[in-house]
Amino acid sequence: RPYLCAAVMSLPAVDETSLVAILKLQENLHWGVGRDRKLASIGVYDLATLDGDIHYRTIDPDSEPFVPLGMPDREMTGRQILAEHPKGVGYAHLLADCQRYPVLVDSGGQVLSMPPIINSDQTRLKQGSTRVFIDVTGVSQAAVEKALHTLVCSLLEIGGAVETVTIVGPDGTSRITPNLTPGTAEVDLAEARRWLGLPLDEKSL
């Protein structure tokens, strides 16, 4: 899963309603843009639980256990998660051919997530969170960027504020995400009439 983009956001203190809404949007994007996590998967974390820079790397399936979301009392290796955790069992096929598994870790060595399977329990978004770190990883750069932009713009609409993140690649090159510069698209008038079912003409546009 070579593609990664990220953002930091400040939000009104997350309550039960907004928490449910954010998690539901995350899962809808997993389906609609990520094609059930195959093309892209999203992680949302409480920034207050993270230490320093975030690193995207791989681990041995039988090393570096962490506590997965939904099992707060148990450390599990990547291989155990795929065999025993409900999300791991459901999405194990996405890592079936991998000799090492992708993870995001902070500078203190804490695992944030093992994408595209599961986040860690310690870094989860929760009620009271006000600053969040968002990552999107995947095999399609277009899907990764679209998922991030859609989630960020949706959170902006509920009063959030976005901060960019500098991503440094293995070759030392860097880029800044998210890039929310407005774009343009050309649509054929006849196609627009067909899609919308409206009697559009050049004067009405």
mmCIF file with all atom_site columns, C-alpha atoms in Angstrom:
data_model
loop_
_atom_site.group_PDB
_atom_site.id
_atom_site.type_symbol
_atom_site.label_atom_id
_atom_site.label_alt_id
_atom_site.label_comp_id
_atom_site.label_asym_id
_atom_site.label_entity_id
_atom_site.label_seq_id
_atom_site.pdbx_PDB_ins_code
_atom_site.Cartn_x
_atom_site.Cartn_y
_atom_site.Cartn_z
_atom_site.occupancy
_atom_site.B_iso_or_equiv
_atom_site.pdbx_formal_charge
_atom_site.auth_seq_id
_atom_site.auth_comp_id
_atom_site.auth_asym_id
_atom_site.auth_atom_id
_atom_site.pdbx_PDB_model_num
ATOM 1   C CA . ARG A 1 1   ? 0.000   0.000   0.000   1.00 0.00 ? 1   ARG A CA 1
ATOM 2   C CA . PRO A 1 2   ? 2.477   2.620   -1.220  1.00 0.00 ? 2   PRO A CA 1
ATOM 3   C CA . TYR A 1 3   ? 0.319   5.748   -1.197  1.00 0.00 ? 3   TYR A CA 1
ATOM 4   C CA . LEU A 1 4   ? -0.216  7.912   1.876   1.00 0.00 ? 4   LEU A CA 1
ATOM 5   C CA . CYS A 1 5   ? -1.707  11.298  2.629   1.00 0.00 ? 5   CYS A CA 1
ATOM 6   C CA . ALA A 1 6   ? -2.660  12.885  5.936   1.00 0.00 ? 6   ALA A CA 1
ATOM 7   C CA . ALA A 1 7   ? -4.092  15.896  7.735   1.00 0.00 ? 7   ALA A CA 1
ATOM 8   C CA . VAL A 1 8   ? -4.440  17.338  11.221  1.00 0.00 ? 8   VAL A CA 1
ATOM 9   C CA . MET A 1 9   ? -7.770  18.866  12.230  1.00 0.00 ? 9   MET A CA 1
ATOM 10  C CA . SER A 1 10  ? -9.136  20.805  15.171  1.00 0.00 ? 10  SER A CA 1
ATOM 11  C CA . LEU A 1 11  ? -12.774 20.023  15.944  1.00 0.00 ? 11  LEU A CA 1
ATOM 12  C CA . PRO A 1 12  ? -15.440 21.098  18.383  1.00 0.00 ? 12  PRO A CA 1
ATOM 13  C CA . ALA A 1 13  ? -15.153 18.652  21.282  1.00 0.00 ? 13  ALA A CA 1
ATOM 14  C CA . VAL A 1 14  ? -16.361 15.320  19.933  1.00 0.00 ? 14  VAL A CA 1
ATOM 15  C CA . ASP A 1 15  ? -19.594 14.148  21.538  1.00 0.00 ? 15  ASP A CA 1
ATOM 16  C CA . GLU A 1 16  ? -21.576 10.960  21.045  1.00 0.00 ? 16  GLU A CA 1
ATOM 17  C CA . THR A 1 17  ? -23.454 12.292  18.024  1.00 0.00 ? 17  THR A CA 1
ATOM 18  C CA . SER A 1 18  ? -20.418 13.623  16.179  1.00 0.00 ? 18  SER A CA 1
ATOM 19  C CA . LEU A 1 19  ? -18.389 10.513  17.025  1.00 0.00 ? 19  LEU A CA 1
ATOM 20  C CA . VAL A 1 20  ? -21.014 8.270   15.447  1.00 0.00 ? 20  VAL A CA 1
ATOM 21  C CA . ALA A 1 21  ? -21.234 10.585  12.418  1.00 0.00 ? 21  ALA A CA 1
ATOM 22  C CA . ILE A 1 22  ? -17.459 10.617  11.859  1.00 0.00 ? 22  ILE A CA 1
ATOM 23  C CA . LEU A 1 23  ? -17.149 6.840   12.161  1.00 0.00 ? 23  LEU A CA 1
ATOM 24  C CA . LYS A 1 24  ? -20.103 6.319   9.838   1.00 0.00 ? 24  LYS A CA 1
ATOM 25  C CA . LEU A 1 25  ? -18.588 8.666   7.242   1.00 0.00 ? 25  LEU A CA 1
ATOM 26  C CA . GLN A 1 26  ? -15.285 6.820   7.552   1.00 0.00 ? 26  GLN A CA 1
ATOM 27  C CA . GLU A 1 27  ? -16.941 3.496   6.817   1.00 0.00 ? 27  GLU A CA 1
ATOM 28  C CA . ASN A 1 28  ? -18.988 4.959   3.949   1.00 0.00 ? 28  ASN A CA 1
ATOM 29  C CA . LEU A 1 29  ? -15.764 6.232   2.366   1.00 0.00 ? 29  LEU A CA 1
ATOM 30  C CA . HIS A 1 30  ? -14.171 2.812   2.873   1.00 0.00 ? 30  HIS A CA 1
ATOM 31  C CA . TRP A 1 31  ? -16.976 1.406   0.739   1.00 0.00 ? 31  TRP A CA 1
ATOM 32  C CA . GLY A 1 32  ? -17.638 4.143   -1.782  1.00 0.00 ? 32  GLY A CA 1
ATOM 33  C CA . VAL A 1 33  ? -14.107 5.380   -2.509  1.00 0.00 ? 33  VAL A CA 1
ATOM 34  C CA . GLY A 1 34  ? -11.901 2.679   -1.049  1.00 0.00 ? 34  GLY A CA 1
ATOM 35  C CA . ARG A 1 35  ? -13.860 -0.222  -2.571  1.00 0.00 ? 35  ARG A CA 1
ATOM 36  C CA . ASP A 1 36  ? -14.204 -1.950  0.809   1.00 0.00 ? 36  ASP A CA 1
ATOM 37  C CA . ARG A 1 37  ? -10.662 -0.893  1.824   1.00 0.00 ? 37  ARG A CA 1
ATOM 38  C CA . LYS A 1 38  ? -9.027  -2.473  -1.239  1.00 0.00 ? 38  LYS A CA 1
ATOM 39  C CA . LEU A 1 39  ? -8.059  0.848   -2.846  1.00 0.00 ? 39  LEU A CA 1
ATOM 40  C CA . ALA A 1 40  ? -7.869  3.030   0.257   1.00 0.00 ? 40  ALA A CA 1
ATOM 41  C CA . SER A 1 41  ? -8.431  2.905   4.007   1.00 0.00 ? 41  SER A CA 1
ATOM 42  C CA . ILE A 1 42  ? -8.742  5.683   6.573   1.00 0.00 ? 42  ILE A CA 1
ATOM 43  C CA . GLY A 1 43  ? -7.445  6.079   10.101  1.00 0.00 ? 43  GLY A CA 1
ATOM 44  C CA . VAL A 1 44  ? -8.690  8.766   12.504  1.00 0.00 ? 44  VAL A CA 1
ATOM 45  C CA . TYR A 1 45  ? -6.851  9.226   15.815  1.00 0.00 ? 45  TYR A CA 1
ATOM 46  C CA . ASP A 1 46  ? -6.885  11.448  18.897  1.00 0.00 ? 46  ASP A CA 1
ATOM 47  C CA . LEU A 1 47  ? -3.797  13.606  18.296  1.00 0.00 ? 47  LEU A CA 1
ATOM 48  C CA . ALA A 1 48  ? -3.287  14.037  22.036  1.00 0.00 ? 48  ALA A CA 1
ATOM 49  C CA . THR A 1 49  ? -2.339  10.347  22.284  1.00 0.00 ? 49  THR A CA 1
ATOM 50  C CA . LEU A 1 50  ? 0.457   10.618  19.682  1.00 0.00 ? 50  LEU A CA 1
ATOM 51  C CA . ASP A 1 51  ? 4.121   11.443  20.239  1.00 0.00 ? 51  ASP A CA 1
ATOM 52  C CA . GLY A 1 52  ? 6.225   13.263  17.656  1.00 0.00 ? 52  GLY A CA 1
ATOM 53  C CA . ASP A 1 53  ? 6.477   12.407  13.982  1.00 0.00 ? 53  ASP A CA 1
ATOM 54  C CA . ILE A 1 54  ? 4.484   9.553   12.456  1.00 0.00 ? 54  ILE A CA 1
ATOM 55  C CA . HIS A 1 55  ? 6.306   6.830   10.523  1.00 0.00 ? 55  HIS A CA 1
ATOM 56  C CA . TYR A 1 56  ? 4.806   4.533   7.885   1.00 0.00 ? 56  TYR A CA 1
ATOM 57  C CA . ARG A 1 57  ? 6.704   1.254   7.726   1.00 0.00 ? 57  ARG A CA 1
ATOM 58  C CA . THR A 1 58  ? 6.258   -2.511  7.940   1.00 0.00 ? 58  THR A CA 1
ATOM 59  C CA . ILE A 1 59  ? 6.522   -5.092  10.700  1.00 0.00 ? 59  ILE A CA 1
ATOM 60  C CA . ASP A 1 60  ? 7.089   -8.811  10.900  1.00 0.00 ? 60  ASP A CA 1
ATOM 61  C CA . PRO A 1 61  ? 3.654   -10.459 11.299  1.00 0.00 ? 61  PRO A CA 1
ATOM 62  C CA . ASP A 1 62  ? 4.803   -12.146 14.502  1.00 0.00 ? 62  ASP A CA 1
ATOM 63  C CA . SER A 1 63  ? 6.574   -9.173  16.117  1.00 0.00 ? 63  SER A CA 1
ATOM 64  C CA . GLU A 1 64  ? 5.654   -5.799  17.632  1.00 0.00 ? 64  GLU A CA 1
ATOM 65  C CA . PRO A 1 65  ? 2.241   -6.669  19.097  1.00 0.00 ? 65  PRO A CA 1
ATOM 66  C CA . PHE A 1 66  ? -0.200  -3.889  19.908  1.00 0.00 ? 66  PHE A CA 1
ATOM 67  C CA . VAL A 1 67  ? -3.669  -3.541  21.412  1.00 0.00 ? 67  VAL A CA 1
ATOM 68  C CA . PRO A 1 68  ? -6.221  -3.449  18.560  1.00 0.00 ? 68  PRO A CA 1
ATOM 69  C CA . LEU A 1 69  ? -9.396  -1.393  18.639  1.00 0.00 ? 69  LEU A CA 1
ATOM 70  C CA . GLY A 1 70  ? -12.209 -3.304  20.310  1.00 0.00 ? 70  GLY A CA 1
ATOM 71  C CA . MET A 1 71  ? -9.925  -5.557  22.376  1.00 0.00 ? 71  MET A CA 1
ATOM 72  C CA . PRO A 1 72  ? -8.546  -3.149  25.002  1.00 0.00 ? 72  PRO A CA 1
ATOM 73  C CA . ASP A 1 73  ? -7.174  -5.829  27.300  1.00 0.00 ? 73  ASP A CA 1
ATOM 74  C CA . ARG A 1 74  ? -5.149  -7.844  24.799  1.00 0.00 ? 74  ARG A CA 1
ATOM 75  C CA . GLU A 1 75  ? -1.945  -7.279  22.836  1.00 0.00 ? 75  GLU A CA 1
ATOM 76  C CA . MET A 1 76  ? -1.927  -9.095  19.497  1.00 0.00 ? 76  MET A CA 1
ATOM 77  C CA . THR A 1 77  ? 0.587   -9.554  16.714  1.00 0.00 ? 77  THR A CA 1
ATOM 78  C CA . GLY A 1 78  ? -0.412  -8.791  13.159  1.00 0.00 ? 78  GLY A CA 1
ATOM 79  C CA . ARG A 1 79  ? -0.856  -12.469 12.381  1.00 0.00 ? 79  ARG A CA 1
ATOM 80  C CA . GLN A 1 80  ? -3.049  -12.975 15.455  1.00 0.00 ? 80  GLN A CA 1
ATOM 81  C CA . ILE A 1 81  ? -5.217  -10.016 14.433  1.00 0.00 ? 81  ILE A CA 1
ATOM 82  C CA . LEU A 1 82  ? -5.841  -11.504 10.984  1.00 0.00 ? 82  LEU A CA 1
ATOM 83  C CA . ALA A 1 83  ? -6.744  -14.851 12.532  1.00 0.00 ? 83  ALA A CA 1
ATOM 84  C CA . GLU A 1 84  ? -8.727  -13.821 15.613  1.00 0.00 ? 84  GLU A CA 1
ATOM 85  C CA . HIS A 1 85  ? -9.951  -10.208 15.491  1.00 0.00 ? 85  HIS A CA 1
ATOM 86  C CA . PRO A 1 86  ? -13.315 -9.750  13.687  1.00 0.00 ? 86  PRO A CA 1
ATOM 87  C CA . LYS A 1 87  ? -11.930 -7.003  11.432  1.00 0.00 ? 87  LYS A CA 1
ATOM 88  C CA . GLY A 1 88  ? -8.791  -9.031  10.833  1.00 0.00 ? 88  GLY A CA 1
ATOM 89  C CA . VAL A 1 89  ? -10.757 -12.079 9.769   1.00 0.00 ? 89  VAL A CA 1
ATOM 90  C CA . GLY A 1 90  ? -12.965 -9.957  7.529   1.00 0.00 ? 90  GLY A CA 1
ATOM 91  C CA . TYR A 1 91  ? -10.113 -8.204  5.734   1.00 0.00 ? 91  TYR A CA 1
ATOM 92  C CA . ALA A 1 92  ? -7.286  -10.729 6.004   1.00 0.00 ? 92  ALA A CA 1
ATOM 93  C CA . HIS A 1 93  ? -7.423  -11.288 2.240   1.00 0.00 ? 93  HIS A CA 1
ATOM 94  C CA . LEU A 1 94  ? -6.050  -7.778  1.680   1.00 0.00 ? 94  LEU A CA 1
ATOM 95  C CA . LEU A 1 95  ? -2.741  -8.768  3.313   1.00 0.00 ? 95  LEU A CA 1
ATOM 96  C CA . ALA A 1 96  ? -2.738  -12.438 2.332   1.00 0.00 ? 96  ALA A CA 1
ATOM 97  C CA . ASP A 1 97  ? 0.221   -12.097 -0.033  1.00 0.00 ? 97  ASP A CA 1
ATOM 98  C CA . CYS A 1 98  ? 2.307   -9.858  2.245   1.00 0.00 ? 98  CYS A CA 1
ATOM 99  C CA . GLN A 1 99  ? 5.379   -11.158 4.044   1.00 0.00 ? 99  GLN A CA 1
ATOM 100 C CA . ARG A 1 100 ? 5.392   -8.007  6.202   1.00 0.00 ? 100 ARG A CA 1
ATOM 101 C CA . TYR A 1 101 ? 2.421   -5.901  7.300   1.00 0.00 ? 101 TYR A CA 1
ATOM 102 C CA . PRO A 1 102 ? 2.109   -2.097  7.039   1.00 0.00 ? 102 PRO A CA 1
ATOM 103 C CA . VAL A 1 103 ? 1.863   -0.043  10.218  1.00 0.00 ? 103 VAL A CA 1
ATOM 104 C CA . LEU A 1 104 ? 1.868   3.579   11.292  1.00 0.00 ? 104 LEU A CA 1
ATOM 105 C CA . VAL A 1 105 ? 3.852   4.283   14.455  1.00 0.00 ? 105 VAL A CA 1
ATOM 106 C CA . ASP A 1 106 ? 4.715   7.456   16.324  1.00 0.00 ? 106 ASP A CA 1
ATOM 107 C CA . SER A 1 107 ? 8.186   8.533   17.435  1.00 0.00 ? 107 SER A CA 1
ATOM 108 C CA . GLY A 1 108 ? 7.749   6.693   20.713  1.00 0.00 ? 108 GLY A CA 1
ATOM 109 C CA . GLY A 1 109 ? 7.142   3.396   18.913  1.00 0.00 ? 109 GLY A CA 1
ATOM 110 C CA . GLN A 1 110 ? 3.410   3.343   19.632  1.00 0.00 ? 110 GLN A CA 1
ATOM 111 C CA . VAL A 1 111 ? 1.405   1.674   16.867  1.00 0.00 ? 111 VAL A CA 1
ATOM 112 C CA . LEU A 1 112 ? -1.431  3.828   15.521  1.00 0.00 ? 112 LEU A CA 1
ATOM 113 C CA . SER A 1 113 ? -2.815  1.262   13.122  1.00 0.00 ? 113 SER A CA 1
ATOM 114 C CA . MET A 1 114 ? -2.171  -1.687  10.859  1.00 0.00 ? 114 MET A CA 1
ATOM 115 C CA . PRO A 1 115 ? -3.848  -0.512  7.647   1.00 0.00 ? 115 PRO A CA 1
ATOM 116 C CA . PRO A 1 116 ? -6.143  -1.496  6.093   1.00 0.00 ? 116 PRO A CA 1
ATOM 117 C CA . ILE A 1 117 ? -7.241  -3.727  8.985   1.00 0.00 ? 117 ILE A CA 1
ATOM 118 C CA . ILE A 1 118 ? -7.515  -2.021  12.371  1.00 0.00 ? 118 ILE A CA 1
ATOM 119 C CA . ASN A 1 119 ? -6.471  0.958   14.489  1.00 0.00 ? 119 ASN A CA 1
ATOM 120 C CA . SER A 1 120 ? -4.949  0.634   17.923  1.00 0.00 ? 120 SER A CA 1
ATOM 121 C CA . ASP A 1 121 ? -7.182  1.041   20.940  1.00 0.00 ? 121 ASP A CA 1
ATOM 122 C CA . GLN A 1 122 ? -4.922  3.576   22.685  1.00 0.00 ? 122 GLN A CA 1
ATOM 123 C CA . THR A 1 123 ? -5.028  6.106   19.845  1.00 0.00 ? 123 THR A CA 1
ATOM 124 C CA . ARG A 1 124 ? -8.745  5.867   19.044  1.00 0.00 ? 124 ARG A CA 1
ATOM 125 C CA . LEU A 1 125 ? -10.977 8.875   18.475  1.00 0.00 ? 125 LEU A CA 1
ATOM 126 C CA . LYS A 1 126 ? -13.245 9.310   21.484  1.00 0.00 ? 126 LYS A CA 1
ATOM 127 C CA . GLN A 1 127 ? -15.690 11.674  23.116  1.00 0.00 ? 127 GLN A CA 1
ATOM 128 C CA . GLY A 1 128 ? -13.872 14.808  24.207  1.00 0.00 ? 128 GLY A CA 1
ATOM 129 C CA . SER A 1 129 ? -11.243 14.666  21.439  1.00 0.00 ? 129 SER A CA 1
ATOM 130 C CA . THR A 1 130 ? -10.565 18.115  19.966  1.00 0.00 ? 130 THR A CA 1
ATOM 131 C CA . ARG A 1 131 ? -7.550  17.531  17.688  1.00 0.00 ? 131 ARG A CA 1
ATOM 132 C CA . VAL A 1 132 ? -7.299  14.600  15.344  1.00 0.00 ? 132 VAL A CA 1
ATOM 133 C CA . PHE A 1 133 ? -4.734  13.087  13.028  1.00 0.00 ? 133 PHE A CA 1
ATOM 134 C CA . ILE A 1 134 ? -6.109  11.534  9.845   1.00 0.00 ? 134 ILE A CA 1
ATOM 135 C CA . ASP A 1 135 ? -4.260  9.219   7.502   1.00 0.00 ? 135 ASP A CA 1
ATOM 136 C CA . VAL A 1 136 ? -5.336  7.527   4.309   1.00 0.00 ? 136 VAL A CA 1
ATOM 137 C CA . THR A 1 137 ? -3.254  4.735   2.810   1.00 0.00 ? 137 THR A CA 1
ATOM 138 C CA . GLY A 1 138 ? -3.860  2.583   -0.235  1.00 0.00 ? 138 GLY A CA 1
ATOM 139 C CA . VAL A 1 139 ? -2.926  1.234   -3.620  1.00 0.00 ? 139 VAL A CA 1
ATOM 140 C CA . SER A 1 140 ? -4.542  4.042   -5.640  1.00 0.00 ? 140 SER A CA 1
ATOM 141 C CA . GLN A 1 141 ? -3.241  7.573   -5.240  1.00 0.00 ? 141 GLN A CA 1
ATOM 142 C CA . ALA A 1 142 ? -6.460  9.016   -6.670  1.00 0.00 ? 142 ALA A CA 1
ATOM 143 C CA . ALA A 1 143 ? -8.613  7.053   -4.192  1.00 0.00 ? 143 ALA A CA 1
ATOM 144 C CA . VAL A 1 144 ? -6.352  7.974   -1.271  1.00 0.00 ? 144 VAL A CA 1
ATOM 145 C CA . GLU A 1 145 ? -6.511  11.686  -2.057  1.00 0.00 ? 145 GLU A CA 1
ATOM 146 C CA . LYS A 1 146 ? -10.258 11.657  -2.759  1.00 0.00 ? 146 LYS A CA 1
ATOM 147 C CA . ALA A 1 147 ? -11.008 9.896   0.522   1.00 0.00 ? 147 ALA A CA 1
ATOM 148 C CA . LEU A 1 148 ? -8.933  12.375  2.522   1.00 0.00 ? 148 LEU A CA 1
ATOM 149 C CA . HIS A 1 149 ? -10.377 15.425  0.774   1.00 0.00 ? 149 HIS A CA 1
ATOM 150 C CA . THR A 1 150 ? -13.946 14.217  1.243   1.00 0.00 ? 150 THR A CA 1
ATOM 151 C CA . LEU A 1 151 ? -13.470 13.497  4.948   1.00 0.00 ? 151 LEU A CA 1
ATOM 152 C CA . VAL A 1 152 ? -11.633 16.770  5.625   1.00 0.00 ? 152 VAL A CA 1
ATOM 153 C CA . CYS A 1 153 ? -14.223 18.880  3.782   1.00 0.00 ? 153 CYS A CA 1
ATOM 154 C CA . SER A 1 154 ? -17.033 17.135  5.647   1.00 0.00 ? 154 SER A CA 1
ATOM 155 C CA . LEU A 1 155 ? -15.379 17.918  8.997   1.00 0.00 ? 155 LEU A CA 1
ATOM 156 C CA . LEU A 1 156 ? -14.853 21.532  7.936   1.00 0.00 ? 156 LEU A CA 1
ATOM 157 C CA . GLU A 1 157 ? -18.628 21.789  7.510   1.00 0.00 ? 157 GLU A CA 1
ATOM 158 C CA . ILE A 1 158 ? -19.197 20.904  11.183  1.00 0.00 ? 158 ILE A CA 1
ATOM 159 C CA . GLY A 1 159 ? -16.826 23.616  12.409  1.00 0.00 ? 159 GLY A CA 1
ATOM 160 C CA . GLY A 1 160 ? -13.450 21.940  12.042  1.00 0.00 ? 160 GLY A CA 1
ATOM 161 C CA . ALA A 1 161 ? -10.197 23.630  11.016  1.00 0.00 ? 161 ALA A CA 1
ATOM 162 C CA . VAL A 1 162 ? -7.578  21.833  8.918   1.00 0.00 ? 162 VAL A CA 1
ATOM 163 C CA . GLU A 1 163 ? -3.791  21.906  9.140   1.00 0.00 ? 163 GLU A CA 1
ATOM 164 C CA . THR A 1 164 ? -1.507  20.492  6.469   1.00 0.00 ? 164 THR A CA 1
ATOM 165 C CA . VAL A 1 165 ? 0.997   17.702  7.016   1.00 0.00 ? 165 VAL A CA 1
ATOM 166 C CA . THR A 1 166 ? 4.417   17.397  5.395   1.00 0.00 ? 166 THR A CA 1
ATOM 167 C CA . ILE A 1 167 ? 5.092   13.871  4.145   1.00 0.00 ? 167 ILE A CA 1
ATOM 168 C CA . VAL A 1 168 ? 8.717   12.919  3.531   1.00 0.00 ? 168 VAL A CA 1
ATOM 169 C CA . GLY A 1 169 ? 9.228   9.968   1.195   1.00 0.00 ? 169 GLY A CA 1
ATOM 170 C CA . PRO A 1 170 ? 11.960  7.313   1.434   1.00 0.00 ? 170 PRO A CA 1
ATOM 171 C CA . ASP A 1 171 ? 13.988  9.209   -1.175  1.00 0.00 ? 171 ASP A CA 1
ATOM 172 C CA . GLY A 1 172 ? 13.895  12.403  0.895   1.00 0.00 ? 172 GLY A CA 1
ATOM 173 C CA . THR A 1 173 ? 11.406  14.249  -1.287  1.00 0.00 ? 173 THR A CA 1
ATOM 174 C CA . SER A 1 174 ? 8.510   15.926  0.500   1.00 0.00 ? 174 SER A CA 1
ATOM 175 C CA . ARG A 1 175 ? 4.974   16.982  -0.276  1.00 0.00 ? 175 ARG A CA 1
ATOM 176 C CA . ILE A 1 176 ? 2.180   18.670  1.639   1.00 0.00 ? 176 ILE A CA 1
ATOM 177 C CA . THR A 1 177 ? -1.314  17.242  2.135   1.00 0.00 ? 177 THR A CA 1
ATOM 178 C CA . PRO A 1 178 ? -4.194  17.842  1.915   1.00 0.00 ? 178 PRO A CA 1
ATOM 179 C CA . ASN A 1 179 ? -4.237  19.974  -1.231  1.00 0.00 ? 179 ASN A CA 1
ATOM 180 C CA . LEU A 1 180 ? -7.705  21.512  -1.269  1.00 0.00 ? 180 LEU A CA 1
ATOM 181 C CA . THR A 1 181 ? -7.132  23.809  -4.231  1.00 0.00 ? 181 THR A CA 1
ATOM 182 C CA . PRO A 1 182 ? -10.431 23.988  -6.154  1.00 0.00 ? 182 PRO A CA 1
ATOM 183 C CA . GLY A 1 183 ? -10.455 22.096  -9.440  1.00 0.00 ? 183 GLY A CA 1
ATOM 184 C CA . THR A 1 184 ? -12.533 22.312  -12.584 1.00 0.00 ? 184 THR A CA 1
ATOM 185 C CA . ALA A 1 185 ? -14.310 19.745  -14.702 1.00 0.00 ? 185 ALA A CA 1
ATOM 186 C CA . GLU A 1 186 ? -15.910 20.011  -18.109 1.00 0.00 ? 186 GLU A CA 1
ATOM 187 C CA . VAL A 1 187 ? -19.321 18.406  -18.536 1.00 0.00 ? 187 VAL A CA 1
ATOM 188 C CA . ASP A 1 188 ? -21.064 17.897  -21.844 1.00 0.00 ? 188 ASP A CA 1
ATOM 189 C CA . LEU A 1 189 ? -24.400 19.743  -21.905 1.00 0.00 ? 189 LEU A CA 1
ATOM 190 C CA . ALA A 1 190 ? -26.301 16.783  -23.349 1.00 0.00 ? 190 ALA A CA 1
ATOM 191 C CA . GLU A 1 191 ? -24.831 14.499  -20.691 1.00 0.00 ? 191 GLU A CA 1
ATOM 192 C CA . ALA A 1 192 ? -25.779 16.984  -17.956 1.00 0.00 ? 192 ALA A CA 1
ATOM 193 C CA . ARG A 1 193 ? -29.371 17.019  -19.221 1.00 0.00 ? 193 ARG A CA 1
ATOM 194 C CA . ARG A 1 194 ? -29.431 13.222  -19.197 1.00 0.00 ? 194 ARG A CA 1
ATOM 195 C CA . TRP A 1 195 ? -27.917 12.880  -15.706 1.00 0.00 ? 195 TRP A CA 1
ATOM 196 C CA . LEU A 1 196 ? -30.024 15.593  -14.055 1.00 0.00 ? 196 LEU A CA 1
ATOM 197 C CA . GLY A 1 197 ? -33.262 15.171  -16.000 1.00 0.00 ? 197 GLY A CA 1
ATOM 198 C CA . LEU A 1 198 ? -33.509 18.944  -16.425 1.00 0.00 ? 198 LEU A CA 1
ATOM 199 C CA . PRO A 1 199 ? -34.177 20.917  -19.623 1.00 0.00 ? 199 PRO A CA 1
ATOM 200 C CA . LEU A 1 200 ? -30.837 22.724  -19.522 1.00 0.00 ? 200 LEU A CA 1
ATOM 201 C CA . ASP A 1 201 ? -29.568 24.941  -22.301 1.00 0.00 ? 201 ASP A CA 1
ATOM 202 C CA . GLU A 1 202 ? -26.623 27.289  -22.656 1.00 0.00 ? 202 GLU A CA 1
ATOM 203 C CA . LYS A 1 203 ? -28.627 30.241  -21.287 1.00 0.00 ? 203 LYS A CA 1
ATOM 204 C CA . SER A 1 204 ? -29.637 28.416  -18.127 1.00 0.00 ? 204 SER A CA 1
ATOM 205 C CA . LEU A 1 205 ? -26.078 27.471  -17.133 1.00 0.00 ? 205 LEU A CA 1
#
